[in-house]
Every structure is written in C-alpha cells, then in structure tokens.
Short mmCIF file of C-alpha atoms in Angstrom, two decimals:
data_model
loop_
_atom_site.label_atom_id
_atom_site.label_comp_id
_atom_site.label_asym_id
_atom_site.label_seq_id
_atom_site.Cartn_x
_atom_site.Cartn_y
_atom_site.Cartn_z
CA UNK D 1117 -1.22 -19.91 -13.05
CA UNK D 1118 2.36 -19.49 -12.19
CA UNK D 1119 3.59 -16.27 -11.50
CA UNK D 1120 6.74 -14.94 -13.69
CA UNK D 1121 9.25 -12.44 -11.58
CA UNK D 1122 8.21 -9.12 -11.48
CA UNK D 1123 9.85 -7.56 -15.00
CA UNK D 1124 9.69 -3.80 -13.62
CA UNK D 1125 9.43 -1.79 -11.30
CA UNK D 1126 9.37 2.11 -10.67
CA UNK D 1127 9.60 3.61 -7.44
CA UNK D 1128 10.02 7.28 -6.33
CA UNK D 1129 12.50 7.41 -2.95
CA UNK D 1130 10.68 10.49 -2.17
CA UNK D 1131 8.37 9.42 1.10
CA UNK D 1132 6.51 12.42 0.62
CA UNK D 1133 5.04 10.23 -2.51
CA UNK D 1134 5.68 6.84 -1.64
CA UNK D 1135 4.84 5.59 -4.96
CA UNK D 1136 5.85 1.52 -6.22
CA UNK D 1137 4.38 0.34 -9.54
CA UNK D 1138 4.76 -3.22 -10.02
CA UNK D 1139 4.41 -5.10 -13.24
CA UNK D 1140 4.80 -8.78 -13.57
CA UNK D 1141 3.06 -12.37 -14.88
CA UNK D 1142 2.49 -12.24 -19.18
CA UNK D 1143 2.30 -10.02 -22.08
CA UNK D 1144 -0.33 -8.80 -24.30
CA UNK D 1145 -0.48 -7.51 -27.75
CA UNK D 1146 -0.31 -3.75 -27.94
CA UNK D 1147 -4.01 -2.91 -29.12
CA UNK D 1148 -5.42 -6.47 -28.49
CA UNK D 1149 -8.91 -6.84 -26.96
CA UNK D 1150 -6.95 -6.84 -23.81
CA UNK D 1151 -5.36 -3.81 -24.23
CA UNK D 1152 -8.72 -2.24 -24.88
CA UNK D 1153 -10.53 -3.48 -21.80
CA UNK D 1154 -7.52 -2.33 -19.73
CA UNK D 1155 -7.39 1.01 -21.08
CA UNK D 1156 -11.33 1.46 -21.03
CA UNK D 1157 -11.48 0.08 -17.31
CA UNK D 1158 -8.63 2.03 -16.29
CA UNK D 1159 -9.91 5.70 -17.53
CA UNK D 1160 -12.90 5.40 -16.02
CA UNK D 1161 -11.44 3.81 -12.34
CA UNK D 1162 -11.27 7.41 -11.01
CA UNK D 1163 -14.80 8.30 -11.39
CA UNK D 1164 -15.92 4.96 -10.23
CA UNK D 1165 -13.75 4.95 -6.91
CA UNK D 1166 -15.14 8.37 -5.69
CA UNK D 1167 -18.85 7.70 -6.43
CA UNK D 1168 -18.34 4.38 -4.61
CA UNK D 1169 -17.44 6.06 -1.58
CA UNK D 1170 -13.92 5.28 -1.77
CA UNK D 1171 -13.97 1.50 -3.19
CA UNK D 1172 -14.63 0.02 -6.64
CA UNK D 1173 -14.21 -3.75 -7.84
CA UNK D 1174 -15.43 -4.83 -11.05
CA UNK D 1175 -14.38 -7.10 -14.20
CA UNK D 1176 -14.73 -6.42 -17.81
CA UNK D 1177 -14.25 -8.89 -20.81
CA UNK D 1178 -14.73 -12.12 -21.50
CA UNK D 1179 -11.96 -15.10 -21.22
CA UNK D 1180 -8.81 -14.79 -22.65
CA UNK D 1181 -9.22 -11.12 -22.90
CA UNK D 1182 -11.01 -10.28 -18.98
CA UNK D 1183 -9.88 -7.99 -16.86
CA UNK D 1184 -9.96 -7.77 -13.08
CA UNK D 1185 -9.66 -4.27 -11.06
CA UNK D 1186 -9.84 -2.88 -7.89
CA UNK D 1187 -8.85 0.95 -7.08
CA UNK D 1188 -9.78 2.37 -3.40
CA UNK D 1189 -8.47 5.61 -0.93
CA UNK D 1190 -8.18 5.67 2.26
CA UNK D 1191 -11.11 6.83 4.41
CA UNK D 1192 -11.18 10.78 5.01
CA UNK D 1193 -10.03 11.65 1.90
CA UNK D 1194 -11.23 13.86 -0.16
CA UNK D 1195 -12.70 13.40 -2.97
CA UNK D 1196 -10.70 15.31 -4.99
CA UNK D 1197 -7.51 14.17 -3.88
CA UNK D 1198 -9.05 10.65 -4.04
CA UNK D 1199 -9.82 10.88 -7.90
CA UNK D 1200 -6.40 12.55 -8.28
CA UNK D 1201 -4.29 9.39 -6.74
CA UNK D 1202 -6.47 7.28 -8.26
CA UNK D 1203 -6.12 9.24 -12.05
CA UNK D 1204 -2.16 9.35 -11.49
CA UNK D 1205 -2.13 5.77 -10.83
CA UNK D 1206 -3.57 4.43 -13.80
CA UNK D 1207 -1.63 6.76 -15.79
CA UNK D 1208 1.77 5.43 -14.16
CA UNK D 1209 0.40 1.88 -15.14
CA UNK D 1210 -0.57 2.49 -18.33
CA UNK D 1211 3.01 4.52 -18.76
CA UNK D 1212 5.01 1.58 -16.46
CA UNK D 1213 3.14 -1.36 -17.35
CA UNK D 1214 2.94 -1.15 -21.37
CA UNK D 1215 1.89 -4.89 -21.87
CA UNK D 1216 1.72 -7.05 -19.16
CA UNK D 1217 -1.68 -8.56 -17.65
CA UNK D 1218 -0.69 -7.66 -14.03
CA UNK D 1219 -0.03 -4.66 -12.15
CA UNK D 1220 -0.31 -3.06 -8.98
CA UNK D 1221 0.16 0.55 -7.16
CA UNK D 1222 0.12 1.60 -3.89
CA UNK D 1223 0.90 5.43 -3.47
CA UNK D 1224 0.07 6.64 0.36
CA UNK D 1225 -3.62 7.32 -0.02
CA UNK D 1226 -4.79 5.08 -2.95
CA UNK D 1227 -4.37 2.07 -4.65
CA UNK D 1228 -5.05 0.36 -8.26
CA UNK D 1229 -5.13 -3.11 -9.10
CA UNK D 1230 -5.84 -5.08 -12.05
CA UNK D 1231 -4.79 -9.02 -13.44
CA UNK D 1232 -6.46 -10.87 -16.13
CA UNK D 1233 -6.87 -13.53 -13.74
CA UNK D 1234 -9.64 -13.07 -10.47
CA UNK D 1235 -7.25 -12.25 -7.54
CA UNK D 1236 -10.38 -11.52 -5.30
CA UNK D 1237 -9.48 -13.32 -1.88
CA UNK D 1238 -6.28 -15.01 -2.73
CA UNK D 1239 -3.09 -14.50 -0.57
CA UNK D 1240 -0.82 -13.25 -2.52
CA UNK D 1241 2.62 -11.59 -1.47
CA UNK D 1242 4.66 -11.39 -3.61
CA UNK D 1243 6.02 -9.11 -5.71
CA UNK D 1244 6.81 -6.67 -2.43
CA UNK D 1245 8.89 -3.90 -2.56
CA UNK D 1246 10.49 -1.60 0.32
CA UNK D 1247 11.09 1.93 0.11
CA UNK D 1248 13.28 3.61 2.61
CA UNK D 1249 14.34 6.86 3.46
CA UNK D 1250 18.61 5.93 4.04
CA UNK D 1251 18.84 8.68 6.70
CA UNK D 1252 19.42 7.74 10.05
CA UNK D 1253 17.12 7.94 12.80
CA UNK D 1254 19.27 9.86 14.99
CA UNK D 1255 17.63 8.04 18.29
CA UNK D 1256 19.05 5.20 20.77
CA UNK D 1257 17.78 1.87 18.77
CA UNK D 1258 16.79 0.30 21.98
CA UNK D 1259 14.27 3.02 22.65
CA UNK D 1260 13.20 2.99 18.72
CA UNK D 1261 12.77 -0.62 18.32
CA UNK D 1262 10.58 -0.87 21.39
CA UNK D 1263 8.42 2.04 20.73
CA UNK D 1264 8.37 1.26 16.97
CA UNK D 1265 7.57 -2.31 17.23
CA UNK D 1266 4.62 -1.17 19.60
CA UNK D 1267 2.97 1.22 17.79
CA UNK D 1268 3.17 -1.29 14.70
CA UNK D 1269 1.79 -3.84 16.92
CA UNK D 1270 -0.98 -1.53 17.55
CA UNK D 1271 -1.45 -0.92 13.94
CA UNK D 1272 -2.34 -4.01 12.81
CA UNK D 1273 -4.57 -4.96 15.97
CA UNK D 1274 -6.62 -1.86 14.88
CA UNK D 1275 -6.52 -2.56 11.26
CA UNK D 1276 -7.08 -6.46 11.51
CA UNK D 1277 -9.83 -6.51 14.45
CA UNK D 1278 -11.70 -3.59 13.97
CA UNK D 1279 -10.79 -1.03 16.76
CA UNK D 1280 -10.17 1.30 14.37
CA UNK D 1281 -11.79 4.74 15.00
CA UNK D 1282 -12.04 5.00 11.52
CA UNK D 1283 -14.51 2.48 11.27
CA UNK D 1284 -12.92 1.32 7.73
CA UNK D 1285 -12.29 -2.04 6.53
CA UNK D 1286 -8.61 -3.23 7.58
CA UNK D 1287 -7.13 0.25 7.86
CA UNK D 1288 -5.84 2.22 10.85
CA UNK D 1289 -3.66 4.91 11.60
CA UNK D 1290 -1.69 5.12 14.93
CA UNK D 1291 0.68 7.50 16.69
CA UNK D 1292 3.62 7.39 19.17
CA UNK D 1293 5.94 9.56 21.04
CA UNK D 1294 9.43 8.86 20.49
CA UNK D 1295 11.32 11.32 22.08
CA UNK D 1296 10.52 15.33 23.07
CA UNK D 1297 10.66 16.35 19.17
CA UNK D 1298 9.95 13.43 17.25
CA UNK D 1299 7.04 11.29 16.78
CA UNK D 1300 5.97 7.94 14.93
CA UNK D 1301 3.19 7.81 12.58
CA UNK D 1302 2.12 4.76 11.36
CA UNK D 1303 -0.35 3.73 8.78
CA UNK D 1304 -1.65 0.05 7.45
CA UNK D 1305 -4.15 -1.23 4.80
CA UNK D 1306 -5.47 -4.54 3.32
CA UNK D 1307 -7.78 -4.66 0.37
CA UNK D 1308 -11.29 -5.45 1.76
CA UNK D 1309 -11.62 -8.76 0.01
CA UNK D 1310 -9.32 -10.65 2.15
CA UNK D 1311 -10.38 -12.75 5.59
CA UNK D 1312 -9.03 -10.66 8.84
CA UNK D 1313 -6.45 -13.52 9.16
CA UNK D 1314 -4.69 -13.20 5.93
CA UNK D 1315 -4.97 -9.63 6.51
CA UNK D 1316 -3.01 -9.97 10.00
CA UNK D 1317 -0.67 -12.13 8.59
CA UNK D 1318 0.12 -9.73 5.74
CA UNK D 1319 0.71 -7.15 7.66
CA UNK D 1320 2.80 -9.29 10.41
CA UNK D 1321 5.05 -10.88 7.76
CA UNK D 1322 5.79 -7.16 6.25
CA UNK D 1323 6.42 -4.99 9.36
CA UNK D 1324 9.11 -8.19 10.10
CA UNK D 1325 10.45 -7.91 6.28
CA UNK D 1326 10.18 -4.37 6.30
CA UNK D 1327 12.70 -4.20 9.60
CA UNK D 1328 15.35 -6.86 8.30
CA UNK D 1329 15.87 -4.57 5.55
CA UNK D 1330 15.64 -1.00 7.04
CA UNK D 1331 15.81 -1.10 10.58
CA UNK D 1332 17.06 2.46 12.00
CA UNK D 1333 15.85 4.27 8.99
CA UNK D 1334 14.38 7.38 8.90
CA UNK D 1335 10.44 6.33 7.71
CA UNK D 1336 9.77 3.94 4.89
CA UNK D 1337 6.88 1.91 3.10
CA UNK D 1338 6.22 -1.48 2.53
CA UNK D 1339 4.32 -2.61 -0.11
CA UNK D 1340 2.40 -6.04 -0.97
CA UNK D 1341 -0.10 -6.64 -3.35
CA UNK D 1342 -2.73 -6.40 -1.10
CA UNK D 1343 -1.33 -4.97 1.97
CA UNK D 1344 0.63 -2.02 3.21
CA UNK D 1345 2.71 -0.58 5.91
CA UNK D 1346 3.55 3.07 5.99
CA UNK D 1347 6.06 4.93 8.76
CA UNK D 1348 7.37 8.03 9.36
CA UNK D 1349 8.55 10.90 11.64
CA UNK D 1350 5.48 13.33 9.89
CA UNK D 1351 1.82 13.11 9.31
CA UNK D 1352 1.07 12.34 5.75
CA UNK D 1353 -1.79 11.04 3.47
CA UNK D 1354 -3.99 13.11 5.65
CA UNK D 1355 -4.75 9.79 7.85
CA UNK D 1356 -3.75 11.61 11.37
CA UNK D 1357 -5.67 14.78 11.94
CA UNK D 1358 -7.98 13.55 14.44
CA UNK D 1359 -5.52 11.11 16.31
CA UNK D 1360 -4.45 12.09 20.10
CA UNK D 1361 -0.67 11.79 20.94
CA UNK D 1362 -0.21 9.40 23.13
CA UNK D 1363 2.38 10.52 26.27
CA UNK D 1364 5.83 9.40 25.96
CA UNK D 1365 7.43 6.10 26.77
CA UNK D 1366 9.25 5.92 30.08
CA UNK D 1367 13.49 5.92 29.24
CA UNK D 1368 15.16 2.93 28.94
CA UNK D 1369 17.59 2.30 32.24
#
C-alpha cells in the first residue's frame, strides 16, 4: 500500500521530553470497528508492555478493520515510569491521531506503534522527524564533529552487534568526554523485529540526516519509525547510570 505524506505532526522542542507523534497513510470513521479495536488495544498497551518485561506486539481485528501494535521501554526502566510513557503515548495518539490508521511515538524511554497494515520486519523510514535544541554548542566544531561522530559510531556498533552491556535487543547507550565540563551522551534503538542490518542501516542513514540538518546544535533527537537516535550534553531517560566516562580526547593541533 502506498504511503500518503504524513498529515500531522506534534512535537515538543523541549529535549527534556523529546516527544514526536506522527500520523500519516488513511482515515477511518470516527466510532467504526476500527476505531474500536484501536481504542481497546491502545488502553490496555500499558499494562501489557510492563508485564511483558518491557515489550508487547500483538494484532486485534479482523481485515479491513485489524490493527497492528507494538509499545516497548527501554531496558532499566522502571516499571512505573515504563507504564507512564507508555499511558501518555497512547493518549497523545488517540488526542493527535483522531482518525488515521497509522501512527507512531517515540518519547526518550518508550515507544507506541500501531498501522492497520502488518509492519512487522519491513524497512520503513519514512515519516522522520528531527528535533533540535537551536542553541549552540559553544565548542571548536573540529573537536565536536570528531568526538561526536565517534561516540555515534560506537552507538550503533553496540546497538546493531550486540556489545551492548545492556544485553537488550538493538539498544545501547554510550558516553564521551568533550571537553573539561561537558560531556556527550548518546542513546539508539531499533524495534526488535527488524534484521541487525536494517537496524545498522537505520541508524547510519539517521545520525547522517540528523547532522545535515543540525550539526553544532546543542543535543537533539532523531526519530524513524522504527529507529532512534538521541544526543545530548546530560544524562536522560535514565539509560546512563551505570556507564564509565571514558577519558578525554587528545586536542586537536
């Protein structure tokens, strides 16, 4: 089925919350059959992700009217705050997303899924969506770029070929000294259901989009609908409390 363009979009520029809710592909009728599987599925997606262990995929319906979803966290968190990302995602689709049969969000320690077609493997990129904080790095780009484009590097090795310490499907968190005060974090994710290589190339092709349209910016997200990239000068989304800092790089002559 052909995809339409995405027909809207919300995003908070707050990366405290990095939050992107993308709606797109066709409509339904307010109160159809669809409607009522997506809103049943959907209530219920909290519960389901946190006695799961962090990851639920399931379908519900029968052709015209099924419905696919996935909702997972990232691993460490807490139960609690995973049921709470999870609960104030599907409210921000049902609130975002009134009537249309596809729709994604990616906040920094969950994401929700759903399409009324099976999306389970496919490589799908599009809609993306970048969200940047405008602010300045304040730091000599040479020395960013080189240390930022490592530590990415190192991201997606970890998340892609399983050195994570995590021991999580396609996730990894990483760290880097920039200068004396500041320091990179960097976080990644791909759904489970993908292959390692479309993973890798996911994550490749959005660290390279994410950089032609924010380079020099002071953190930012990435988002995809089945990967994501996740930067900043602070630890967030509780992914980097047992993570060593690494020493830092050598000056640039």
């Amino acid at each position: 089925m052909k995809l339409k363009i995405p027909i809207l979009l919300y995003l908070s520029i707050t990366l405290d919350s990095v939050f992107a809710q993308t709606c797109f592909n066709g409509y339904f009728e307010p109160n159809s059959t669809f409607d009522l599987n997506r809103r049943q599925v959907l209530s219920s997606l909290a519960s389901n992700v946190t006695t799961n262990n962090g990851f639920y995929s399931t379908s519900i319906g029968e052709n015209p009217n099924q419905l696919f979803i996935i909702g997972m966290c990232i691993p460490g968190t807490k139960p609690e705050t995973c049921s709470d990302c999870i609960k104030g995602s599907t409210d921000g689709l049902l609130r975002s997303c009134p009537n249309q049969t596809v729709g994604y969000v990616w906040p920094d320690c969950c994401m929700v899924r759903y399409s009324n077609i099976s999306f389970s493997g496919s490589l799908i990129l599009e809609p993306s969506q970048p969200v940047s904080d405008p602010t300045p790095i304040d730091v000599d780009l040479k020395l960013f770029d080189r240390v930022w484009g490592e530590v990415m590097s190192r991201t997606i090795t970890a998340s892609t070929h399983g050195s994570s310490s995590f021991g999580h499907k396609y996730f990894a968190a990483e760290v880097a000294s920039l200068t004396a005060s500041k320091t990179i974090y960097a976080m990644m994710q791909c759904t489970p259901d993908v292959s390692s290589g479309d993973c890798e190339l996911c994550l490749k092709k959005t660290v390279v989009d994410y950089k032609k349209c924010c380079r020099g910016n002071r953190g930012g997200a990435f988002v995809r609908p089945f990967c994501f990239i996740r930067w900043d000068l602070y630890p967030f989304a509780g992914a980097f409390e047992n993570i060593t800092l690494p020493p830092r790089p050598s000056p640039i002559p």
